[in-house]
CSV table of C-alpha atoms (C1' of nucleotides) in Angstrom, one decimal:
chain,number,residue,atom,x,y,z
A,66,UNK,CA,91.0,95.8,98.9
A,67,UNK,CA,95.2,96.4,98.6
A,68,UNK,CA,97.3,95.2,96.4
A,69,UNK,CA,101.2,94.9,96.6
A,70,UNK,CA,103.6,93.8,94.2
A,71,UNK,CA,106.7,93.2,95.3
A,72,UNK,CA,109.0,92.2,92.0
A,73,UNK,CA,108.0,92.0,88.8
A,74,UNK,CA,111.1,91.5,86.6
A,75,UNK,CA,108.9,92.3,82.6
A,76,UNK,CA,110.4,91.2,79.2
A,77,UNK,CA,111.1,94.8,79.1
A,78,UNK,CA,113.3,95.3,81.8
A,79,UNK,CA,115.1,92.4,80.8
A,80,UNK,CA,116.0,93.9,77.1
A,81,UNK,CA,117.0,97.3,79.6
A,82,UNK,CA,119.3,95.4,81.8
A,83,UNK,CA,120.8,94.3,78.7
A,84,UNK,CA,121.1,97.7,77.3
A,85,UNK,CA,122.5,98.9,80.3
A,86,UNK,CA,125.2,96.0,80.5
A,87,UNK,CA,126.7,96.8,77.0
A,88,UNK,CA,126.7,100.5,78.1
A,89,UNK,CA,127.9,100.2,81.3
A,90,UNK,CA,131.0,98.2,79.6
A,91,UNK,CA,132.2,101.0,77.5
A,92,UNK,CA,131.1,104.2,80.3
A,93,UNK,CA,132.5,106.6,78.1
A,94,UNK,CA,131.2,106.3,74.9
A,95,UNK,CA,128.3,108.0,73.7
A,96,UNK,CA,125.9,105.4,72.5
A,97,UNK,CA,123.3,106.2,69.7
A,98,UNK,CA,120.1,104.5,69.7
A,99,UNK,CA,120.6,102.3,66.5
A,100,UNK,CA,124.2,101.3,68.0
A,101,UNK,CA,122.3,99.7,71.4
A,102,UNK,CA,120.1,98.3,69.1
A,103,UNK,CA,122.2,96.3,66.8
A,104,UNK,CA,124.2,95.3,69.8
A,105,UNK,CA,121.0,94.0,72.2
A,106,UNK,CA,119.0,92.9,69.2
A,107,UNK,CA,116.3,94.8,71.2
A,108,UNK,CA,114.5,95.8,67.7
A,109,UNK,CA,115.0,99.6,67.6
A,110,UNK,CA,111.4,101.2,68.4
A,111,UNK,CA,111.6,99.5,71.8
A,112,UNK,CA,115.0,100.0,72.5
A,113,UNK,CA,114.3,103.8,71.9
A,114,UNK,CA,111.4,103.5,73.9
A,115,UNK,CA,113.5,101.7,76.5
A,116,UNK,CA,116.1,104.8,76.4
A,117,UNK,CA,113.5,107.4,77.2
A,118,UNK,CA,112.8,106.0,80.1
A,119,UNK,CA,115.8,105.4,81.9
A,120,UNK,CA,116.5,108.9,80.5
A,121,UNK,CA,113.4,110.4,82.6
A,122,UNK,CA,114.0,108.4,85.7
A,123,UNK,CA,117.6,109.9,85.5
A,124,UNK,CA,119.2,106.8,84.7
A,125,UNK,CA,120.8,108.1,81.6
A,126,UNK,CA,122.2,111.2,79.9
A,127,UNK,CA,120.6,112.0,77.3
A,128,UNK,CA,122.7,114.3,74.0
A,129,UNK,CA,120.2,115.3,71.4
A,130,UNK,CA,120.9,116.1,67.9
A,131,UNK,CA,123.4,114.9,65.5
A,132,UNK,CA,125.8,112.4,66.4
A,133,UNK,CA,123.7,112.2,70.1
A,134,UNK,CA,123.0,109.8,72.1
A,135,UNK,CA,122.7,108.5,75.5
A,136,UNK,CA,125.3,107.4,78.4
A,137,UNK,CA,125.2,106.6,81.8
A,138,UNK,CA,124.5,109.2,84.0
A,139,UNK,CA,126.4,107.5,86.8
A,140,UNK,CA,129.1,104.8,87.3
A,141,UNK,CA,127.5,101.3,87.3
A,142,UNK,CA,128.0,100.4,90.9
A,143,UNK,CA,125.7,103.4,91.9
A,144,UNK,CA,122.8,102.0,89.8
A,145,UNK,CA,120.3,100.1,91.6
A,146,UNK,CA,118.3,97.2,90.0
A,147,UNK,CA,115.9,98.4,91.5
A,148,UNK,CA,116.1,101.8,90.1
A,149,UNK,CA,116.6,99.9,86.4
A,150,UNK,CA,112.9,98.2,87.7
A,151,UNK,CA,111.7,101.1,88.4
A,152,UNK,CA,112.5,103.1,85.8
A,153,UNK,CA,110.6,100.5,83.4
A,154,UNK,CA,107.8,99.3,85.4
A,155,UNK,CA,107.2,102.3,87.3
A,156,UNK,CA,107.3,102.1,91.2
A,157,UNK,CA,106.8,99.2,93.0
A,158,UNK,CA,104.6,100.9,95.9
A,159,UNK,CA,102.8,99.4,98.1
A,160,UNK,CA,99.2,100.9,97.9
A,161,UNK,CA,97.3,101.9,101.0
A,162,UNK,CA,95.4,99.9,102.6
A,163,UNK,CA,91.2,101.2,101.9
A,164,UNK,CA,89.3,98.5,104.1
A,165,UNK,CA,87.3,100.4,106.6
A,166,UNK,CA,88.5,99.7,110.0
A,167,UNK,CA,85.4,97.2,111.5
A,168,UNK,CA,86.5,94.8,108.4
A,169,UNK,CA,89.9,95.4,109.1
A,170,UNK,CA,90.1,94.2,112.7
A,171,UNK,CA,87.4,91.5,111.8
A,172,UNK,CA,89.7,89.5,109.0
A,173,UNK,CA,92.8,90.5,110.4
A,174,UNK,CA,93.1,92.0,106.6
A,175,UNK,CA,95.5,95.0,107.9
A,176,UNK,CA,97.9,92.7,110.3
A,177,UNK,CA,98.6,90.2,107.0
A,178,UNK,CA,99.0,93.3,104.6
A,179,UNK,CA,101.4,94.7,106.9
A,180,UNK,CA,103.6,91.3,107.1
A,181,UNK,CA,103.0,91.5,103.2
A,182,UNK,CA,104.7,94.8,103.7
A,183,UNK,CA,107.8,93.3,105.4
A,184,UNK,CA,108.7,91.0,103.3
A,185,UNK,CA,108.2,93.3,100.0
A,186,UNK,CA,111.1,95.7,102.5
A,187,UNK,CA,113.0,92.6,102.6
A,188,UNK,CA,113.0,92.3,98.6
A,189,UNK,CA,113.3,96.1,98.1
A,190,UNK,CA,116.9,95.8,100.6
A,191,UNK,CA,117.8,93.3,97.8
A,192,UNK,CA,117.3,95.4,95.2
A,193,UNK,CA,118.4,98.5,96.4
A,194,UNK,CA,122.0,96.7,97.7
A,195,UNK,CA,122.7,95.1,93.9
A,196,UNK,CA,123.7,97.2,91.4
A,197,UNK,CA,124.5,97.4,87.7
A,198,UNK,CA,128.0,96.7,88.5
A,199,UNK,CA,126.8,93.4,89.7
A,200,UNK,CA,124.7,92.6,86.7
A,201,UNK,CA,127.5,92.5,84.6
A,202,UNK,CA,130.2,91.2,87.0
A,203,UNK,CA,131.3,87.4,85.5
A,204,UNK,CA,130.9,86.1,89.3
A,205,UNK,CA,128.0,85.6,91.2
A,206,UNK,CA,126.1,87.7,93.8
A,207,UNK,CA,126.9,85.2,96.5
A,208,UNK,CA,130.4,85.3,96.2
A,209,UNK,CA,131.0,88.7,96.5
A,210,UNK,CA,131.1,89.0,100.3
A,211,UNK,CA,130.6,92.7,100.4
A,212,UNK,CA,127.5,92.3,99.0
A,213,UNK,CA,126.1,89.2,100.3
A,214,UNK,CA,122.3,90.1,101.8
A,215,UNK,CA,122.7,90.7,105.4
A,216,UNK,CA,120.4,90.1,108.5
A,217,UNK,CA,117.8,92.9,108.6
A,218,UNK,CA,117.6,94.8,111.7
A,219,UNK,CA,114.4,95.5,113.9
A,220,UNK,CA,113.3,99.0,113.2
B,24,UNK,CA,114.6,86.0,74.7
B,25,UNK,CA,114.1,85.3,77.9
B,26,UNK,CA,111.5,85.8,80.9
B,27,UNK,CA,111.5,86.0,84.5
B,28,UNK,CA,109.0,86.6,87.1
B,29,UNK,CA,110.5,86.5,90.6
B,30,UNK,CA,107.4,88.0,92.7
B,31,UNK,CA,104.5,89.3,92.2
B,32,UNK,CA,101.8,89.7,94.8
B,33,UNK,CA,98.2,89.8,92.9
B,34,UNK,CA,95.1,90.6,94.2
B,35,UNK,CA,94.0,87.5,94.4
B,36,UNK,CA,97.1,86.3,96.1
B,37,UNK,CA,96.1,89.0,98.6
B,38,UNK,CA,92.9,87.9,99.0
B,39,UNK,CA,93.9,84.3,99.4
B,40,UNK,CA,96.2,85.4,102.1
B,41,UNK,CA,93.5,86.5,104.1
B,42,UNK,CA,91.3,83.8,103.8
B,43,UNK,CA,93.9,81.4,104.9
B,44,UNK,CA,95.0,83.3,107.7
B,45,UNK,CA,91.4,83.2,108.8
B,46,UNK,CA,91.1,79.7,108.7
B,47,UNK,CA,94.9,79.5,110.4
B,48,UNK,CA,93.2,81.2,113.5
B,49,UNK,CA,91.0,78.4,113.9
B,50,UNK,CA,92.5,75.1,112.2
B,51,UNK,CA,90.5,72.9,113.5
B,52,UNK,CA,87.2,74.3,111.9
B,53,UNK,CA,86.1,72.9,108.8
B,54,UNK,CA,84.9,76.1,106.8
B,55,UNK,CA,82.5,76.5,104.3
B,56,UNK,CA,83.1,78.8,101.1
B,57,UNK,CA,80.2,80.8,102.0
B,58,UNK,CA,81.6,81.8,106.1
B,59,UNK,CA,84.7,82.0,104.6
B,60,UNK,CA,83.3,84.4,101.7
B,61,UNK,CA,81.3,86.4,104.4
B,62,UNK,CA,84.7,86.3,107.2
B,63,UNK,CA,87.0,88.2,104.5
B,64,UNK,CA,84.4,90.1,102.4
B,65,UNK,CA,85.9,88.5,99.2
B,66,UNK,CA,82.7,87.8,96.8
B,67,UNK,CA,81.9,83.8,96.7
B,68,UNK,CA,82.7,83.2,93.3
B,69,UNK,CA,85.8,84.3,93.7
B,70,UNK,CA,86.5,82.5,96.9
B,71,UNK,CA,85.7,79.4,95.8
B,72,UNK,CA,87.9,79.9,92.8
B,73,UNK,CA,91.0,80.5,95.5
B,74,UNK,CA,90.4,77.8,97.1
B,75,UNK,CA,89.7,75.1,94.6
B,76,UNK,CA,93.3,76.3,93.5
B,77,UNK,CA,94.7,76.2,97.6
B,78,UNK,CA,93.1,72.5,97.5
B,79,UNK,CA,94.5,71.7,94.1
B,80,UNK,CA,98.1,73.1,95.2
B,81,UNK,CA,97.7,70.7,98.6
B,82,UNK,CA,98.0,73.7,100.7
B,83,UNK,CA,94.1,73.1,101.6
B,84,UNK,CA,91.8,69.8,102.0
B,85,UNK,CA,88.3,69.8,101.4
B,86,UNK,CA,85.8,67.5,102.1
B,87,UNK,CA,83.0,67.1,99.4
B,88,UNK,CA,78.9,66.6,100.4
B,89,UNK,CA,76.9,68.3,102.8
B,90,UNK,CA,78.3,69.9,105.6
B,91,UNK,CA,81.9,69.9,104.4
B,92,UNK,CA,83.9,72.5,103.1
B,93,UNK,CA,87.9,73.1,103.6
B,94,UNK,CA,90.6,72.6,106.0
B,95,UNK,CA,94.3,73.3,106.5
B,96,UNK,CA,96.2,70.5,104.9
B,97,UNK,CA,99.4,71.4,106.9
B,98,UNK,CA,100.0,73.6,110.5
B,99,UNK,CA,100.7,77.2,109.5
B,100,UNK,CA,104.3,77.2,110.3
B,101,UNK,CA,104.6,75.1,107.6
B,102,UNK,CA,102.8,76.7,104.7
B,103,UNK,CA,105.5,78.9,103.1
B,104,UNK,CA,104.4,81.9,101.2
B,105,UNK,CA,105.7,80.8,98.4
B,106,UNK,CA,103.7,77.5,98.7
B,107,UNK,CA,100.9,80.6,98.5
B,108,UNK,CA,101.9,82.2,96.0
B,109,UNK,CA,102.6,79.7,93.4
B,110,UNK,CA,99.2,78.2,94.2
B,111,UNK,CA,97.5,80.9,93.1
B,112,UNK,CA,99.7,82.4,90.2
B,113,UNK,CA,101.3,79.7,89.0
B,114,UNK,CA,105.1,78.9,89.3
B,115,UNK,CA,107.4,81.5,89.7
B,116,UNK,CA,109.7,79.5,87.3
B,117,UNK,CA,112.6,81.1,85.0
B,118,UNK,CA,112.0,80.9,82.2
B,119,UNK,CA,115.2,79.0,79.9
B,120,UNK,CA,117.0,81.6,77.6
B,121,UNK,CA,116.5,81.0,74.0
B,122,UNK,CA,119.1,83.0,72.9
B,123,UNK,CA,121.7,81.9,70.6
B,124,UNK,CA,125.0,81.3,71.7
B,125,UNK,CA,126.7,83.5,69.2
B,126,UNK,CA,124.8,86.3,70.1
B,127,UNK,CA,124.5,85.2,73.6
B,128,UNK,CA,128.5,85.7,74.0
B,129,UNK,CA,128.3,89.3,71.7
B,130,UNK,CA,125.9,90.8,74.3
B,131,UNK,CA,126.2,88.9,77.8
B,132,UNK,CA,122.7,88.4,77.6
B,133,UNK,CA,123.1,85.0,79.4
B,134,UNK,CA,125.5,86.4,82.1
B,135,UNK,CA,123.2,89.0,83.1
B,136,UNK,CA,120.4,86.8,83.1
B,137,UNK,CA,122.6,84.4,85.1
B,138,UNK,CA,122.6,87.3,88.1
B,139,UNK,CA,118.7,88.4,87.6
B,140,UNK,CA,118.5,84.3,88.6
B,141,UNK,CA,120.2,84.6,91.1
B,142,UNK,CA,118.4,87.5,92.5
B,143,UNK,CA,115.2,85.4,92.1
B,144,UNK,CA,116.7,82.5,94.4
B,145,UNK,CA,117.2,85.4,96.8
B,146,UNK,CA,114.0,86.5,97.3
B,147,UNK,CA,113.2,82.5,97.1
B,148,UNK,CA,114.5,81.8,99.6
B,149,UNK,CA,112.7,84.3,101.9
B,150,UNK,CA,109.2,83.2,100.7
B,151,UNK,CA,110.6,80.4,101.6
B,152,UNK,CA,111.6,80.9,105.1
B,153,UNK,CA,108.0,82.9,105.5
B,154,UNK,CA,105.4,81.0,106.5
B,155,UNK,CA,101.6,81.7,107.0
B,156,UNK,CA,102.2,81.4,111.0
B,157,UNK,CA,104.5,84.4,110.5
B,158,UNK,CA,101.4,86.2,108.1
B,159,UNK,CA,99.0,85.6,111.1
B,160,UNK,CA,101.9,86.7,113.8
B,161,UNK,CA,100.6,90.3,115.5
B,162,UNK,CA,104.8,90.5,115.6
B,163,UNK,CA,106.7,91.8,113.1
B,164,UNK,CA,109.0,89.5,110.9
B,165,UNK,CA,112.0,91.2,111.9
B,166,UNK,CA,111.3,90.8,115.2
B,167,UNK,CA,112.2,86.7,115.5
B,168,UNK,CA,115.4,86.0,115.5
B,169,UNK,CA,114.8,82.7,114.7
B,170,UNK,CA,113.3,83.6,111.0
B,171,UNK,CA,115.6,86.7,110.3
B,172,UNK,CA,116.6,86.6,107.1
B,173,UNK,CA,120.3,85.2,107.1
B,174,UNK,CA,123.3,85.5,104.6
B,175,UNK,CA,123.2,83.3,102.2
B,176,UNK,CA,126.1,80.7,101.7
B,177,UNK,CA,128.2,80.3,98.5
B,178,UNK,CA,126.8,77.3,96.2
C,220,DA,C1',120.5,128.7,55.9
C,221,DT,C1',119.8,124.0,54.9
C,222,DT,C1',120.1,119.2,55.4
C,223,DA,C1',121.0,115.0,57.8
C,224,DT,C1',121.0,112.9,62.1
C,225,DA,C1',119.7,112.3,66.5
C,226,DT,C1',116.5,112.4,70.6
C,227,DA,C1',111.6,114.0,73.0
C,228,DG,C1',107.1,113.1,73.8
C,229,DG,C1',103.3,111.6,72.7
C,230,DA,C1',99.3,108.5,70.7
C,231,DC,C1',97.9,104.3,69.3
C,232,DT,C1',97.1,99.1,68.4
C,233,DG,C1',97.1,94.2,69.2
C,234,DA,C1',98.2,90.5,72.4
C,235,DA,C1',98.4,88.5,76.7
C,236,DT,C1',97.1,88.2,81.4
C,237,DA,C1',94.3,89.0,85.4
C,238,DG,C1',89.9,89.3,87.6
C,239,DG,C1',85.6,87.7,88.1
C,240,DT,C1',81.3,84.9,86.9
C,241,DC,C1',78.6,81.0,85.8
C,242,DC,C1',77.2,76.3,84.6
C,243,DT,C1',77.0,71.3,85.2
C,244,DA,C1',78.6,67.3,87.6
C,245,DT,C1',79.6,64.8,91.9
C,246,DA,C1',79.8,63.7,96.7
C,247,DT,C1',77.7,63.6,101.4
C,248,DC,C1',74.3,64.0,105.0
C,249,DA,C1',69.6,64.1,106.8
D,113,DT,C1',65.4,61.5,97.7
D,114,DG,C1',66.3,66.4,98.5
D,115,DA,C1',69.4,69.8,100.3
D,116,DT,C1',74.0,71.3,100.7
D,117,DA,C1',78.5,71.4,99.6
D,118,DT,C1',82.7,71.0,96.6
D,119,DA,C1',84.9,69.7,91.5
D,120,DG,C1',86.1,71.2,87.3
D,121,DG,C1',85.4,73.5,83.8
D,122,DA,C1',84.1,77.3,80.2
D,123,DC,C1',83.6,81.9,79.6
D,124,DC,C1',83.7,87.0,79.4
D,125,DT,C1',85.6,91.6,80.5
D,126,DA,C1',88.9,94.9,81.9
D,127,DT,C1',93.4,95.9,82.5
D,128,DT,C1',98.1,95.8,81.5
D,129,DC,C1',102.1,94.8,78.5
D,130,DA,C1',104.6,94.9,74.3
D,131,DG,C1',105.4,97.0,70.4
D,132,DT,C1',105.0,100.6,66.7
D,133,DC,C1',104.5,105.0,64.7
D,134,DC,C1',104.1,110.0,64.1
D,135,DT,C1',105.4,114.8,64.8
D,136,DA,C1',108.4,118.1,67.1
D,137,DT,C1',112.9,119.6,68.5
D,138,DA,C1',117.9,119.9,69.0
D,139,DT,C1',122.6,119.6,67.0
D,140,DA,C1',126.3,119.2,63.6
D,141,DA,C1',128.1,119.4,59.2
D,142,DT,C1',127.9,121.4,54.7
DNA sequence: ATTATATAGGACTGAATAGGTCCTATATCA
DNA sequence: TGATATAGGACCTATTCAGTCCTATATAAT
């Protein structure tokens, strides 16, 4: 049969969103590992760990060598959550549907999946809409009308 | 630190969904575990698991004894996926942070985590707002107006 | 060149969770 | 009383998650 997931916020994206935040507060600076560590109290192994994968979903920049490090490869208002979800979890798809067709029209199985669907595109517009720049804003999502989640339309 | 799970659609959420929107086309019926089993091809152990949790969650009745077997508690339209959901995985719940204040203030843990909530009571509130009657609907949720997912008010 | 300091890219382990099964008890109807 | 159904567990296995570690490579300073 399918199966969806539609959010999954892990342990470990929450010690990357916090990573990000202290980055995305000083955009400039280069940040070393050990530095992100100390600061997030993620202990180090994971927060390198952490690191390589934003770094390979393009997330961050990555410097190597002596006094390297990693910054963020765009400004935070052009970072996703989702993307940050992403990046740790790997993607949320939505896997095919494999029910052969008789079963499928007999349980209705395809018709609920696809509602399923809709609502996991409802969550994904949520995602996609807030950003990092919102994760570390001191107000909340609500209030920021430009940003408030908006009335899907038919498509 | 802290936790949070804001959806996640399991298999066996999946499979519930489908069961109940097989007894939703017929509310009336009082279905067995084994018809209900056979209807959605999900194996009869398992089924009966799912809905000892639907009954113990009040989404479902059962009646006990020969020639019994389980009912909708509830019309469709008022059985929110969430309601689902929870009853088969357990609250969504956020977890409290744990974190310290001092270090709480040092890395804005608490702040970001106060904007991942608030992203969870987003995608609340559609769960919400979805019921099984829209699961069962041949329509798409976009489609009614009346269940468009609206802007959400300051609070 | 050499050394120290970083990241790159894996492999690997233990813990937690999910998926699935089974057993015994209890309620109801014929 | 026997057949049929749910109630409520215990239980096992497979998968996923969290976390660590090791070796290779790139860079800067000496």
């Amino acid at each position: 049969m399918c199966g969806v997931r539609m959010v999954r916020l892990s342990k470990l994206t929450d010690y990357a969103s916090v990573i990000l935040a202290q980055m995305a507060r000083q955009p400039d600076v280069l940040w070393s590992a050990g530095q992100l560590s100390e600061d997030s109290s993620v202990p180090k192994p994971t927060c390198i760990k952490l690191l390589k994968l934003l770094v390979k979903s393009g997330v961050l920049n990555s410097t190597q060598g002596a006094r390297g490090g990693y910054s963020l490869a765009r400004p935070p208002s052009q970072i996703p959550v989702k993307t940050i979800i992403e990046a740790i979890e790997g993607p949320t798809a939505i896997t095919e549907c494999g029910t052969d067709e008789t079963l499928c029209r007999l349980t209705d199985h395809c018709s609920v999946m696809s509602r399923w669907r809709e609502l996991g595109d409802q969550v994904d517009h949520i995602l996609t809409k807030t950003t990092l720049e919102d994760l570390i804003s001191p107000h909340t999502l609500y209030a920021r009308s430009d940003r408030r989640i908006e009335t899907l339309e038919v498509h």
